[in-house]
Amino acid sequence: MRFATDGARPLRPANTVSLLMRRVLYALVPGTAAMLWLFGWGVLFNILLAVTSAVVVEAAMLKLRSRPARLFLSDWSAVVAAVLLALALPPLLPWWMPMLGIAFALVFGKHLYGGIGYNPFNPAMIGYVMLLVSFPRDMTLWTAPALAVGALPGLLETAGFVFLGQMPASLSLDALTQATPLDHIRTSLGLGLTLSEVYGGGLFGAFAGRGWEWINLLFLAGGLWMIRYRVIDWRIPLGVVAGMSIPAFLFWAANADQFASPLFHLLSGGAMLGAFFIATDPVSAATTPGGRLYYGLGIGILIWVIRSWGGYPDGIAFAVLLMNMGAPLLDRYTRPRTYGHHPKRGKE
């Protein structure tokens, strides 16, 4: 007797580091395209300069450490770190700053600890904080979004400023740059104004800053796609979103004139980029299921605290690095119970 049998079914490819990193880059495309449209060619220059520097520095460090350069360069981890750092930088930085930032990130945030898999801190955020502390003025010169100014510098005009520091006579840096919505609110509240007096004009949209709403929604879409394909775990982004939203809602409900709404926090700055792409770094984040949730909650709460009372308008980098330090402790106290072992009595 013959039995009907199915043909051999192909196995799904394994989730290698290279595949995961490429999927992160794919998920970044929608939000990156929105940033390029809203902030101009400077976004692309930041990415190209950071990626070029990352590849060169990664190859040099691998050679110094006697590691196979081709093998480790093909995992795309350096490129992902470079793109994440570039997306966090203002679009009209001098050419050397994105290159310096990612070089510092890879040398002092990755290879001095032993390379990929051993770094306790998120390399991209190490580079960002170094640039922010060293060059605070340049790091706050964000280009006004196209929705607010109407026209942005062209490709050649942007290249002239990035590489030569020169703008055409018809354009000035002051006319192209402005405070971000987060920075504008922090400064205005410090001057004694209320949020009802601050909102309005061309800087704010329906829920947050004009343009920033779309950027965050598109990074959210990319993050959900990564969760769908199990590139990242859902617990960390959920924790970050909850950590920002819950205290923001409580304080906003108590005093809406002094504290921004939860939607404003979630759709402003690098909220969704941080929640889905930066906080979820598989090496420097917590690894246990419970630890990941608490890790994300800690990042979200710290972001909200720094935004509300800190000296910087957006605290994602500092929040991530602080929770990187706490990740080993979270893993220690949230270890799942081994099957067959009682949590107090040990082996049965």
Short mmCIF file of C-alpha atoms in Angstrom, two decimals:
data_model
loop_
_atom_site.label_atom_id
_atom_site.label_comp_id
_atom_site.label_asym_id
_atom_site.label_seq_id
_atom_site.Cartn_x
_atom_site.Cartn_y
_atom_site.Cartn_z
CA MET A 1 0.00 0.00 0.00
CA ARG A 2 1.27 3.44 -0.91
CA PHE A 3 0.71 6.38 1.39
CA ALA A 4 0.47 9.97 0.28
CA THR A 5 3.46 11.95 1.46
CA ASP A 6 4.31 15.62 1.29
CA GLY A 7 7.43 16.80 -0.42
CA ALA A 8 10.33 18.06 1.59
CA ARG A 9 9.61 21.45 3.07
CA PRO A 10 12.41 24.00 3.07
CA LEU A 11 13.66 25.11 6.45
CA ARG A 12 13.63 28.76 7.37
CA PRO A 13 17.10 30.31 7.31
CA ALA A 14 18.74 30.73 10.68
CA ASN A 15 18.70 34.18 12.26
CA THR A 16 22.38 34.97 11.83
CA VAL A 17 23.88 38.24 13.07
CA SER A 18 24.27 39.40 9.48
CA LEU A 19 20.61 38.69 8.65
CA LEU A 20 19.34 40.41 11.80
CA MET A 21 21.45 43.49 11.17
CA ARG A 22 20.30 43.76 7.57
CA ARG A 23 16.69 43.53 8.71
CA VAL A 24 17.30 46.38 11.14
CA LEU A 25 18.56 48.46 8.21
CA TYR A 26 15.47 47.55 6.17
CA ALA A 27 13.20 48.61 9.04
CA LEU A 28 15.00 51.97 9.26
CA VAL A 29 14.21 52.86 5.64
CA PRO A 30 10.73 54.46 6.11
CA GLY A 31 11.77 56.73 8.97
CA THR A 32 15.05 57.60 7.27
CA ALA A 33 13.20 58.55 4.07
CA ALA A 34 10.92 60.83 6.11
CA MET A 35 13.93 62.50 7.75
CA LEU A 36 15.56 63.02 4.37
CA TRP A 37 12.39 64.63 3.02
CA LEU A 38 11.83 66.83 6.07
CA PHE A 39 15.42 67.82 6.92
CA GLY A 40 17.20 67.70 3.60
CA TRP A 41 20.36 66.22 2.17
CA GLY A 42 22.30 66.63 5.39
CA VAL A 43 20.71 63.44 6.70
CA LEU A 44 22.16 61.49 3.77
CA PHE A 45 25.59 63.08 4.21
CA ASN A 46 25.60 62.11 7.90
CA ILE A 47 24.79 58.50 7.01
CA LEU A 48 27.40 58.24 4.23
CA LEU A 49 30.15 59.84 6.31
CA ALA A 50 29.39 57.75 9.39
CA VAL A 51 29.19 54.47 7.45
CA THR A 52 32.45 55.19 5.60
CA SER A 53 34.25 55.98 8.83
CA ALA A 54 32.73 52.93 10.54
CA VAL A 55 33.97 50.51 7.87
CA VAL A 56 37.49 51.98 7.92
CA VAL A 57 37.75 52.06 11.72
CA GLU A 58 36.24 48.59 12.09
CA ALA A 59 38.73 47.13 9.60
CA ALA A 60 41.65 48.89 11.29
CA MET A 61 40.67 47.69 14.77
CA LEU A 62 40.15 44.14 13.55
CA LYS A 63 43.60 44.18 12.00
CA LEU A 64 45.15 45.52 15.21
CA ARG A 65 43.38 42.76 17.16
CA SER A 66 44.42 40.09 14.61
CA ARG A 67 40.83 39.23 13.77
CA PRO A 68 39.55 38.23 10.29
CA ALA A 69 38.32 41.54 8.90
CA ARG A 70 36.14 40.08 6.16
CA LEU A 71 34.26 37.82 8.56
CA PHE A 72 33.45 40.54 11.10
CA LEU A 73 32.79 43.29 8.57
CA SER A 74 30.16 41.11 6.92
CA ASP A 75 28.04 41.02 10.08
CA TRP A 76 26.88 44.62 9.39
CA SER A 77 27.00 45.57 13.06
CA ALA A 78 29.34 48.53 12.46
CA VAL A 79 27.08 49.80 9.66
CA VAL A 80 23.98 49.59 11.87
CA ALA A 81 25.74 51.52 14.65
CA ALA A 82 26.83 54.15 12.13
CA VAL A 83 23.33 54.61 10.69
CA LEU A 84 21.75 54.86 14.16
CA LEU A 85 24.27 57.48 15.22
CA ALA A 86 23.84 59.41 11.96
CA LEU A 87 20.05 59.52 12.37
CA ALA A 88 20.48 61.02 15.85
CA LEU A 89 22.70 63.86 14.61
CA PRO A 90 21.60 67.29 13.33
CA PRO A 91 21.62 67.39 9.51
CA LEU A 92 24.09 70.26 9.00
CA LEU A 93 27.06 69.10 11.05
CA PRO A 94 30.60 69.56 9.70
CA TRP A 95 31.79 66.47 7.85
CA TRP A 96 34.29 65.40 10.50
CA MET A 97 31.81 65.18 13.37
CA PRO A 98 29.83 62.10 12.21
CA MET A 99 33.14 60.43 11.35
CA LEU A 100 34.66 61.29 14.72
CA GLY A 101 31.54 60.19 16.58
CA ILE A 102 31.36 56.72 15.07
CA ALA A 103 35.13 56.24 15.32
CA PHE A 104 34.96 56.99 19.04
CA ALA A 105 31.93 54.71 19.38
CA LEU A 106 33.60 51.72 17.77
CA VAL A 107 36.98 52.12 19.43
CA PHE A 108 35.93 53.05 22.97
CA GLY A 109 32.44 51.56 23.01
CA LYS A 110 33.07 48.26 21.24
CA HIS A 111 36.59 47.04 20.49
CA LEU A 112 38.26 48.01 23.78
CA TYR A 113 35.81 45.63 25.46
CA GLY A 114 36.51 42.77 23.05
CA GLY A 115 34.33 43.50 20.03
CA ILE A 116 30.77 42.52 19.20
CA GLY A 117 29.11 40.50 21.93
CA TYR A 118 31.23 41.93 24.75
CA ASN A 119 30.44 45.65 24.81
CA PRO A 120 28.49 46.62 27.96
CA PHE A 121 27.29 49.93 26.48
CA ASN A 122 25.46 50.81 23.28
CA PRO A 123 28.25 52.00 20.93
CA ALA A 124 26.09 54.44 18.96
CA MET A 125 25.01 56.20 22.15
CA ILE A 126 28.60 56.33 23.40
CA GLY A 127 29.50 58.25 20.23
CA TYR A 128 26.45 60.50 20.49
CA VAL A 129 27.11 61.48 24.12
CA MET A 130 30.77 62.21 23.34
CA LEU A 131 29.74 64.60 20.55
CA LEU A 132 26.99 66.19 22.66
CA VAL A 133 29.29 66.86 25.61
CA SER A 134 32.20 68.03 23.43
CA PHE A 135 30.27 70.14 20.89
CA PRO A 136 26.97 71.18 22.51
CA ARG A 137 26.34 74.14 20.20
CA ASP A 138 26.74 72.18 16.96
CA MET A 139 24.66 69.31 18.31
CA THR A 140 21.66 71.59 18.87
CA LEU A 141 21.60 73.21 15.41
CA TRP A 142 18.74 71.19 13.93
CA THR A 143 17.46 72.23 10.53
CA ALA A 144 13.88 73.43 10.55
CA PRO A 145 11.65 70.84 8.83
CA ALA A 146 10.54 71.51 5.27
CA LEU A 147 6.93 71.75 6.50
CA ALA A 148 7.92 74.84 8.51
CA VAL A 149 10.34 76.67 6.18
CA GLY A 150 9.05 75.51 2.81
CA ALA A 151 12.42 75.11 1.06
CA LEU A 152 15.64 73.45 2.18
CA PRO A 153 19.18 73.79 0.77
CA GLY A 154 19.83 71.71 -2.32
CA LEU A 155 22.39 68.95 -2.65
CA LEU A 156 25.29 71.20 -3.71
CA GLU A 157 24.42 73.88 -1.16
CA THR A 158 24.32 71.30 1.63
CA ALA A 159 27.60 69.76 0.48
CA GLY A 160 29.22 73.20 0.46
CA PHE A 161 28.25 73.79 4.08
CA VAL A 162 29.07 70.27 5.32
CA PHE A 163 32.52 70.12 3.70
CA LEU A 164 33.51 73.78 3.42
CA GLY A 165 31.37 75.55 6.02
CA GLN A 166 30.02 77.95 3.43
CA MET A 167 26.42 78.84 2.63
CA PRO A 168 25.23 80.81 -0.42
CA ALA A 169 24.72 84.52 0.19
CA SER A 170 20.96 84.04 -0.11
CA LEU A 171 20.89 81.55 2.78
CA SER A 172 21.97 81.84 6.39
CA LEU A 173 22.35 79.18 9.03
CA ASP A 174 20.12 81.11 11.43
CA ALA A 175 17.31 81.10 8.89
CA LEU A 176 17.58 77.33 8.37
CA THR A 177 17.93 76.15 11.96
CA GLN A 178 15.62 76.40 14.93
CA ALA A 179 15.04 74.81 18.30
CA THR A 180 13.43 71.39 18.22
CA PRO A 181 9.93 71.16 19.77
CA LEU A 182 11.39 69.49 22.87
CA ASP A 183 14.02 72.21 23.27
CA HIS A 184 11.49 74.97 22.60
CA ILE A 185 9.16 73.68 25.31
CA ARG A 186 11.97 73.24 27.84
CA THR A 187 13.23 76.79 27.23
CA SER A 188 9.75 78.32 27.31
CA LEU A 189 8.80 76.61 30.56
CA GLY A 190 12.06 77.83 32.04
CA LEU A 191 11.00 81.38 31.15
CA GLY A 192 7.75 80.99 33.06
CA LEU A 193 5.43 80.40 30.11
CA THR A 194 2.70 77.75 30.06
CA LEU A 195 2.26 75.10 27.40
CA SER A 196 -0.96 76.69 26.20
CA GLU A 197 1.10 79.80 25.43
CA VAL A 198 3.87 77.80 23.76
CA TYR A 199 1.79 75.68 21.37
CA GLY A 200 0.86 77.14 18.03
CA GLY A 201 2.68 78.55 15.05
CA GLY A 202 4.52 76.47 12.51
CA LEU A 203 6.57 74.44 14.99
CA PHE A 204 3.82 72.17 16.34
CA GLY A 205 1.41 69.80 14.62
CA ALA A 206 -1.64 68.00 15.95
CA PHE A 207 0.15 66.08 18.73
CA ALA A 208 3.86 66.99 18.64
CA GLY A 209 6.35 68.86 16.48
CA ARG A 210 5.51 69.23 12.81
CA GLY A 211 7.32 66.56 10.85
CA TRP A 212 8.52 64.76 13.96
CA GLU A 213 5.12 63.10 14.25
CA TRP A 214 5.54 61.42 10.85
CA ILE A 215 9.14 60.44 11.55
CA ASN A 216 8.21 58.70 14.79
CA LEU A 217 5.19 56.97 13.27
CA LEU A 218 7.33 55.57 10.46
CA PHE A 219 10.01 54.37 12.88
CA LEU A 220 7.16 52.79 14.87
CA ALA A 221 6.05 50.97 11.71
CA GLY A 222 9.58 49.72 11.13
CA GLY A 223 9.82 48.58 14.75
CA LEU A 224 6.56 46.65 14.56
CA TRP A 225 7.84 44.96 11.40
CA MET A 226 10.95 43.86 13.33
CA ILE A 227 8.78 42.44 16.10
CA ARG A 228 6.70 40.60 13.50
CA TYR A 229 9.83 38.91 12.12
CA ARG A 230 11.36 38.39 15.58
CA VAL A 231 14.33 40.63 14.96
CA ILE A 232 13.72 42.23 18.37
CA ASP A 233 11.76 41.25 21.46
CA TRP A 234 8.54 43.16 22.12
CA ARG A 235 9.17 43.61 25.83
CA ILE A 236 11.83 46.33 25.59
CA PRO A 237 9.88 48.68 23.25
CA LEU A 238 6.73 48.10 25.31
CA GLY A 239 8.63 48.97 28.46
CA VAL A 240 10.08 52.15 26.93
CA VAL A 241 6.68 53.30 25.66
CA ALA A 242 5.01 52.53 29.01
CA GLY A 243 7.83 54.15 30.96
CA MET A 244 7.37 57.39 29.05
CA SER A 245 3.58 57.30 28.81
CA ILE A 246 2.51 56.47 32.36
CA PRO A 247 4.31 59.27 34.25
CA ALA A 248 3.64 61.67 31.37
CA PHE A 249 -0.09 60.94 31.59
CA LEU A 250 -0.22 61.31 35.37
CA PHE A 251 1.58 64.65 35.42
CA TRP A 252 -0.21 65.94 32.32
CA ALA A 253 -3.58 65.06 33.86
CA ALA A 254 -2.60 66.94 37.02
CA ASN A 255 -1.18 70.04 35.31
CA ALA A 256 -1.49 70.26 31.52
CA ASP A 257 0.06 73.74 31.46
CA GLN A 258 3.41 72.53 32.80
CA PHE A 259 3.71 68.95 31.51
CA ALA A 260 3.37 67.75 27.92
CA SER A 261 0.93 64.98 26.99
CA PRO A 262 1.96 61.34 26.53
CA LEU A 263 1.42 61.61 22.77
CA PHE A 264 3.76 64.57 22.62
CA HIS A 265 6.51 62.56 24.30
CA LEU A 266 5.94 59.47 22.14
CA LEU A 267 5.94 61.42 18.87
CA SER A 268 8.76 63.86 19.62
CA GLY A 269 12.49 63.64 19.19
CA GLY A 270 13.93 60.18 18.83
CA ALA A 271 11.29 58.39 20.93
CA MET A 272 10.41 55.57 18.52
CA LEU A 273 13.95 55.31 17.15
CA GLY A 274 15.15 54.88 20.70
CA ALA A 275 12.43 52.46 21.76
CA PHE A 276 12.65 50.05 18.83
CA PHE A 277 16.16 50.43 17.40
CA ILE A 278 18.51 51.72 20.11
CA ALA A 279 17.21 50.29 23.37
CA THR A 280 16.88 46.83 21.78
CA ASP A 281 20.61 46.38 21.14
CA PRO A 282 20.97 42.64 21.85
CA VAL A 283 24.38 42.92 23.51
CA SER A 284 24.03 45.82 25.95
CA ALA A 285 20.35 45.26 26.88
CA ALA A 286 18.93 42.88 29.47
CA THR A 287 18.43 39.32 28.24
CA THR A 288 15.85 37.65 30.50
CA PRO A 289 12.14 38.14 29.66
CA GLY A 290 11.39 39.97 32.89
CA GLY A 291 14.66 41.87 32.77
CA ARG A 292 13.87 43.21 29.31
CA LEU A 293 10.56 44.63 30.46
CA TYR A 294 12.09 46.33 33.50
CA TYR A 295 15.00 47.51 31.37
CA GLY A 296 12.63 49.18 28.91
CA LEU A 297 10.57 50.69 31.73
CA GLY A 298 13.69 52.18 33.25
CA ILE A 299 14.73 53.74 29.95
CA GLY A 300 11.27 55.20 29.37
CA ILE A 301 11.03 56.71 32.85
CA LEU A 302 14.53 58.18 32.61
CA ILE A 303 13.75 59.72 29.21
CA TRP A 304 10.66 61.39 30.65
CA VAL A 305 12.53 62.61 33.76
CA ILE A 306 15.40 64.08 31.74
CA ARG A 307 13.00 65.73 29.30
CA SER A 308 10.95 67.21 32.14
CA TRP A 309 13.67 68.37 34.53
CA GLY A 310 17.07 67.66 33.00
CA GLY A 311 19.51 69.95 31.24
CA TYR A 312 19.09 68.26 27.85
CA PRO A 313 15.89 68.39 25.79
CA ASP A 314 15.99 64.70 24.83
CA GLY A 315 17.52 62.16 27.18
CA ILE A 316 17.45 58.94 25.16
CA ALA A 317 21.21 58.46 24.99
CA PHE A 318 21.74 59.07 28.70
CA ALA A 319 18.77 56.86 29.64
CA VAL A 320 20.03 53.97 27.52
CA LEU A 321 23.59 54.18 28.87
CA LEU A 322 22.38 54.36 32.47
CA MET A 323 20.20 51.30 32.01
CA ASN A 324 23.07 49.51 30.23
CA MET A 325 24.84 49.66 33.60
CA GLY A 326 21.83 48.13 35.30
CA ALA A 327 21.21 45.36 32.76
CA PRO A 328 23.45 42.71 34.47
CA LEU A 329 21.69 43.31 37.80
CA LEU A 330 18.27 43.00 36.16
CA ASP A 331 19.30 39.72 34.55
CA ARG A 332 20.55 38.42 37.88
CA TYR A 333 17.28 39.06 39.72
CA THR A 334 14.88 38.11 36.92
CA ARG A 335 16.32 34.74 35.92
CA PRO A 336 13.51 32.35 34.98
CA ARG A 337 13.11 29.27 37.18
CA THR A 338 14.87 26.24 35.77
CA TYR A 339 12.46 23.38 35.08
CA GLY A 340 12.52 20.93 37.98
CA HIS A 341 13.98 23.41 40.50
CA HIS A 342 12.09 25.12 43.31
CA PRO A 343 13.01 28.83 43.60
CA LYS A 344 13.87 28.40 47.32
CA ARG A 345 14.62 24.72 47.92
CA GLY A 346 16.75 24.16 44.83
CA LYS A 347 16.71 20.82 43.05
CA GLU A 348 13.84 18.51 43.90
#
